[in-house]
Coordinates of C-alpha atoms in Angstrom, one line a residue:
X1336 CA 47.4 -14.2 156.2
X1337 CA 49.4 -11.4 157.6
X1338 CA 48.0 -7.9 158.2
X1339 CA 50.3 -4.9 158.5
X1340 CA 50.6 -3.7 162.1
X1341 CA 48.1 -1.1 162.9
X1342 CA 49.6 2.1 164.3
X1343 CA 46.4 3.5 165.7
X1344 CA 46.8 5.2 169.0
X1345 CA 49.4 2.9 170.3
X1346 CA 52.8 4.5 170.7
X1347 CA 55.8 2.8 172.3
X1348 CA 57.4 5.9 173.6
X1349 CA 54.2 7.4 175.2
X1350 CA 53.4 4.1 176.8
X1351 CA 56.9 3.8 178.2
X1352 CA 56.9 7.3 179.7
X1353 CA 53.4 6.9 181.1
X1354 CA 53.7 3.6 182.9
X1355 CA 57.2 3.5 184.5
X1356 CA 56.3 5.0 187.9
X1357 CA 55.3 1.6 189.3
X1358 CA 57.1 -1.7 189.8
X1359 CA 53.7 -3.5 189.8
X1360 CA 52.2 -5.1 186.6
X1361 CA 51.7 -3.1 183.4
X1362 CA 48.0 -3.7 183.6
X1363 CA 47.2 -0.1 182.9
X1364 CA 49.2 -0.3 179.7
X1365 CA 47.4 -3.5 178.6
X1366 CA 44.1 -2.0 179.5
X1367 CA 44.7 1.0 177.3
X1368 CA 45.8 -1.3 174.4
X1369 CA 42.7 -3.3 175.0
X1370 CA 40.6 -0.2 174.8
X1371 CA 42.2 0.6 171.4
X1372 CA 41.4 -2.9 170.3
X1373 CA 37.7 -2.5 170.8
X1374 CA 37.4 -0.1 167.8
X1375 CA 38.2 -0.6 164.2
X1376 CA 38.7 -4.3 164.8
X1377 CA 36.8 -5.4 161.7
X1378 CA 40.0 -5.6 159.7
X1379 CA 40.8 -8.7 161.7
X1380 CA 37.6 -10.5 160.9
X1381 CA 39.4 -12.7 158.4
X1382 CA 41.6 -14.0 161.3
X1383 CA 38.5 -15.5 162.9
X1384 CA 36.9 -17.1 159.9
X1385 CA 37.9 -20.5 161.3
X1386 CA 37.8 -20.1 165.0
X1387 CA 34.5 -22.0 165.4
X1388 CA 36.3 -25.2 164.2
X1389 CA 38.2 -25.1 167.5
X1390 CA 35.0 -25.2 169.6
X1391 CA 33.4 -28.4 170.7
X1392 CA 30.0 -29.0 168.9
X1393 CA 30.6 -25.7 167.1
X1394 CA 27.0 -25.4 165.7
X1395 CA 25.5 -25.7 169.2
X1396 CA 28.3 -24.0 171.1
X1397 CA 27.3 -20.9 173.1
X1398 CA 30.5 -19.2 171.9
X1399 CA 29.9 -19.7 168.2
X1400 CA 28.5 -16.3 167.6
X1401 CA 31.4 -14.3 168.9
X1402 CA 33.3 -13.4 165.7
X1403 CA 33.5 -9.8 166.8
X1404 CA 35.0 -10.6 170.1
X1405 CA 37.5 -13.0 168.5
X1406 CA 38.5 -10.1 166.2
X1407 CA 39.1 -7.9 169.2
X1408 CA 41.4 -10.5 170.6
X1409 CA 43.4 -10.7 167.4
X1410 CA 43.7 -7.0 167.1
X1411 CA 44.9 -6.8 170.7
X1412 CA 47.7 -9.3 170.1
X1413 CA 48.6 -7.6 166.9
X1414 CA 49.1 -4.3 168.8
X1415 CA 51.2 -6.1 171.4
X1416 CA 53.4 -7.3 168.6
X1417 CA 54.1 -3.8 167.6
X1418 CA 55.5 -2.9 171.0
X1419 CA 58.6 -5.0 171.2
X1420 CA 59.3 -3.8 174.8
X1421 CA 56.0 -5.4 175.9
X1422 CA 55.7 -9.0 176.9
X1423 CA 53.0 -10.5 174.6
X1424 CA 52.6 -13.5 176.9
X1425 CA 52.0 -11.3 179.9
X1426 CA 49.6 -9.2 177.9
X1427 CA 47.6 -12.2 176.8
X1428 CA 47.3 -13.5 180.4
X1429 CA 45.5 -10.3 181.3
X1430 CA 43.5 -10.3 178.1
X1431 CA 41.6 -13.3 179.4
X1432 CA 40.3 -11.3 182.4
X1433 CA 39.5 -8.2 180.3
X1434 CA 37.5 -10.2 177.7
X1435 CA 35.5 -12.0 180.3
X1436 CA 34.8 -8.9 182.3
X1437 CA 33.7 -6.8 179.3
X1438 CA 32.0 -9.3 177.0
X1439 CA 31.6 -12.9 178.1
X1440 CA 30.2 -12.6 181.7
X1441 CA 27.3 -10.3 180.9
X1442 CA 26.6 -10.7 177.2
X1443 CA 27.2 -14.4 176.4
X1444 CA 25.6 -16.5 179.1
X1445 CA 26.7 -20.1 178.8
X1446 CA 29.9 -19.5 176.8
X1447 CA 32.9 -21.3 178.2
X1448 CA 35.4 -18.4 178.4
X1449 CA 38.5 -20.6 178.4
X1450 CA 37.3 -22.6 175.4
X1451 CA 36.5 -19.4 173.5
X1452 CA 39.8 -17.9 174.4
X1453 CA 41.8 -20.8 173.2
X1454 CA 39.8 -21.0 170.0
X1455 CA 40.5 -17.3 169.3
X1456 CA 44.2 -17.6 170.1
X1457 CA 44.5 -20.7 167.8
X1458 CA 43.0 -18.6 165.0
X1459 CA 45.5 -15.9 165.6
X1460 CA 48.3 -18.5 165.6
X1461 CA 47.3 -19.5 162.1
X1462 CA 47.5 -15.9 160.8
X1463 CA 49.7 -13.8 163.0
X1464 CA 53.5 -13.5 163.5
X1465 CA 53.8 -14.3 167.2
X1466 CA 56.3 -17.1 167.2
X1467 CA 55.4 -18.3 170.7
X1468 CA 51.7 -18.3 170.0
X1469 CA 51.1 -22.1 169.8
X1470 CA 53.4 -22.7 172.8
X1471 CA 51.4 -20.2 174.8
X1472 CA 48.1 -21.9 173.9
X1473 CA 49.4 -25.3 174.9
X1474 CA 50.5 -24.0 178.4
X1475 CA 47.2 -22.2 179.2
X1476 CA 46.1 -23.1 182.7
X1477 CA 42.8 -21.7 184.1
X1478 CA 44.2 -21.8 187.6
X1479 CA 47.1 -19.5 186.6
X1480 CA 44.6 -17.2 184.9
X1481 CA 42.7 -17.0 188.1
X1482 CA 45.9 -15.8 189.8
X1483 CA 46.4 -13.2 187.2
X1484 CA 42.9 -12.1 187.7
X1485 CA 43.8 -11.6 191.4
X1486 CA 46.6 -9.3 190.3
X1487 CA 44.2 -7.3 188.2
X1488 CA 41.7 -6.8 190.9
X1489 CA 44.5 -5.7 193.2
X1490 CA 45.8 -3.4 190.6
X1491 CA 42.4 -1.8 190.0
X1492 CA 42.0 -1.1 193.7
X1493 CA 45.5 0.4 193.9
X1494 CA 44.8 2.5 190.8
X1495 CA 41.8 4.0 192.5
X1496 CA 43.9 4.7 195.5
X1497 CA 46.5 6.5 193.4
X1498 CA 44.1 8.5 191.3
X1499 CA 41.7 9.7 194.0
X1500 CA 41.7 13.5 194.3
X1501 CA 43.6 15.3 197.0
X1502 CA 40.4 16.1 198.8
X1503 CA 39.2 12.5 198.8
X1504 CA 41.4 11.1 201.7
X1505 CA 38.5 9.0 203.2
X1506 CA 38.1 7.3 199.9
X1507 CA 41.9 6.8 199.6
X1508 CA 41.9 5.2 203.0
X1509 CA 39.0 2.9 202.0
X1510 CA 40.9 1.8 198.9
X1511 CA 44.1 1.3 200.9
X1512 CA 42.2 -0.9 203.4
X1513 CA 40.8 -3.0 200.5
X1514 CA 44.3 -3.3 199.0
X1515 CA 45.6 -4.6 202.3
X1516 CA 42.8 -7.1 202.7
X1517 CA 43.3 -8.5 199.1
X1518 CA 47.1 -8.6 199.4
X1519 CA 47.1 -10.4 202.7
X1520 CA 44.7 -12.9 201.2
X1521 CA 46.8 -13.5 198.1
X1522 CA 50.2 -13.5 199.7
X1523 CA 49.5 -16.6 201.9
X1524 CA 50.5 -19.0 199.2
X1525 CA 53.8 -17.2 198.6
X1526 CA 55.1 -17.3 202.2
X1527 CA 58.5 -18.9 202.5
X1528 CA 60.0 -17.1 199.5
X1529 CA 58.1 -18.7 196.6
X1530 CA 59.7 -17.5 193.4
X1531 CA 57.2 -17.3 190.5
X1532 CA 55.6 -14.5 188.5
X1533 CA 52.5 -14.2 190.7
X1534 CA 54.5 -13.9 193.9
X1535 CA 57.0 -11.6 192.4
X1536 CA 54.3 -9.2 191.3
X1537 CA 52.8 -9.3 194.8
X1538 CA 56.3 -8.4 196.0
X1539 CA 56.3 -5.4 193.6
X1540 CA 52.9 -4.4 194.8
X1541 CA 54.1 -4.4 198.4
X1542 CA 56.9 -2.0 197.5
X1543 CA 54.5 0.4 195.6
X1544 CA 51.8 0.3 198.3
X1545 CA 54.3 1.0 201.2
X1546 CA 55.7 3.9 199.3
X1547 CA 52.2 5.3 198.6
X1548 CA 50.7 4.8 202.0
X1549 CA 53.4 7.1 203.5
X1550 CA 51.7 10.0 201.8
X1551 CA 48.4 9.3 203.7
X1552 CA 47.2 9.6 207.3
X1553 CA 44.9 6.6 207.5
X1554 CA 44.0 5.3 211.0
X1555 CA 44.3 1.6 211.6
X1556 CA 45.6 0.9 208.0
X1557 CA 48.7 -1.2 207.8
X1558 CA 51.7 0.7 206.4
X1559 CA 53.9 -2.4 206.2
X1560 CA 52.5 -5.5 204.4
X1561 CA 53.5 -9.1 205.2
X1562 CA 56.7 -10.1 203.4
X1563 CA 56.6 -13.4 201.5
X1564 CA 60.2 -13.9 202.5
X1565 CA 59.4 -13.7 206.3
X1566 CA 59.7 -17.4 207.0
X1567 CA 63.1 -17.7 205.4
X1568 CA 64.6 -14.7 207.0
X1569 CA 63.2 -15.7 210.4
X1570 CA 64.9 -19.1 210.0
X1571 CA 68.2 -17.4 209.2
X1572 CA 68.0 -15.5 212.5
X1573 CA 66.4 -18.1 214.8
X1574 CA 68.5 -21.1 213.8
X1575 CA 71.8 -19.5 214.9
X1576 CA 70.2 -18.5 218.2
X1577 CA 69.7 -22.2 218.9
X1578 CA 72.7 -23.8 217.2
X1579 CA 75.6 -21.5 218.2
X1580 CA 75.0 -21.6 222.0
X1581 CA 74.4 -25.4 221.7
X1582 CA 77.7 -25.9 220.0
X1583 CA 79.5 -23.8 222.5
X1584 CA 78.0 -25.7 225.4
X1585 CA 78.9 -29.1 223.8
X1586 CA 82.5 -27.9 223.3
X1587 CA 82.7 -26.7 226.9
X1588 CA 81.4 -30.0 228.2
X1589 CA 83.8 -32.1 226.1
X1590 CA 86.8 -30.0 226.9
X1591 CA 86.0 -28.6 230.3
X1592 CA 88.9 -30.5 232.0
X1593 CA 91.3 -28.7 229.7
X1594 CA 89.8 -25.3 230.0
X1595 CA 91.5 -23.1 232.6
X1596 CA 89.8 -20.6 234.9
X1597 CA 90.7 -17.7 232.6
X1598 CA 89.5 -19.7 229.5
X1599 CA 86.3 -20.4 231.4
X1600 CA 85.7 -16.7 231.9
X1601 CA 86.6 -15.8 228.3
X1602 CA 84.3 -18.6 227.0
X1603 CA 81.3 -17.0 228.8
X1604 CA 82.3 -13.5 227.7
X1605 CA 82.4 -14.6 224.0
X1606 CA 79.2 -16.6 224.4
X1607 CA 77.4 -13.6 225.9
X1608 CA 78.7 -11.4 223.0
X1609 CA 77.4 -13.8 220.4
X1610 CA 74.0 -13.9 222.0
X1611 CA 73.9 -10.1 222.2
X1612 CA 74.7 -9.8 218.5
X1613 CA 72.1 -12.3 217.5
X1614 CA 69.5 -10.6 219.8
X1615 CA 70.2 -7.2 218.2
X1616 CA 69.8 -8.7 214.7
X1617 CA 66.6 -10.4 215.9
X1618 CA 65.1 -7.2 217.2
X1619 CA 66.1 -5.2 214.1
X1620 CA 64.5 -7.8 211.8
X1621 CA 61.1 -7.9 213.6
X1622 CA 61.0 -4.2 213.9
X1623 CA 61.2 -4.0 210.1
X1624 CA 58.4 -6.4 209.6

């Protein structure tokens, strides 16, 4: 069964204009779409008529009475489908957190959120038009969702930092401090230049935070965050410091009988220049981090 896309309050153009000031995740966009999904979702009830069949021991399952919540999930995905500039997969990753935070954690004790989420998505796959739906369900990994939850928590703290009033600088500094603590905790597994969605979003956050913190005067709050690429860049600089002089020394030892006095002097001048260049690069790099 296919239901015509609901136009509601979701507007591609307004979303695009509203959420392009940050390189960080589009969580605010997804959050607003989710808010729209929590009203007038009854039209998607038919999508969820079969979701219980995907639950283990459906009659006794703690998640078996969540038809309304399943309908909200289906409406949310349907709204994502309307906005072709939006990543449905990305939006669904954050949907997991939003559903758990708003409904499952407090209202449905004992319900396995991951099982309920998969069951609801499978129901949508049967009825919706999202071509990658089944593939997305098959690749669901609770550990990845936990990482996306980390991004959301970080995003929410940063959002409070950005939206605090001009006369609330102490609050802004408190939010900035929390952002730093969370970021430094999360970035550890990305050190060495790990290239994946999670680490790339943290890199985007670093850029946005460092731009924002320049507007504030917060004592003892880091203005430059740890770079995930630090290890690789350090290696690029440190390795030549060791290798180049070593090669020059080996060359000198092997060929010292053939090196004239003038060549000997020139050799040391060149070696000193190489070391000075590397030293300058080294100092510049560490001053930037």
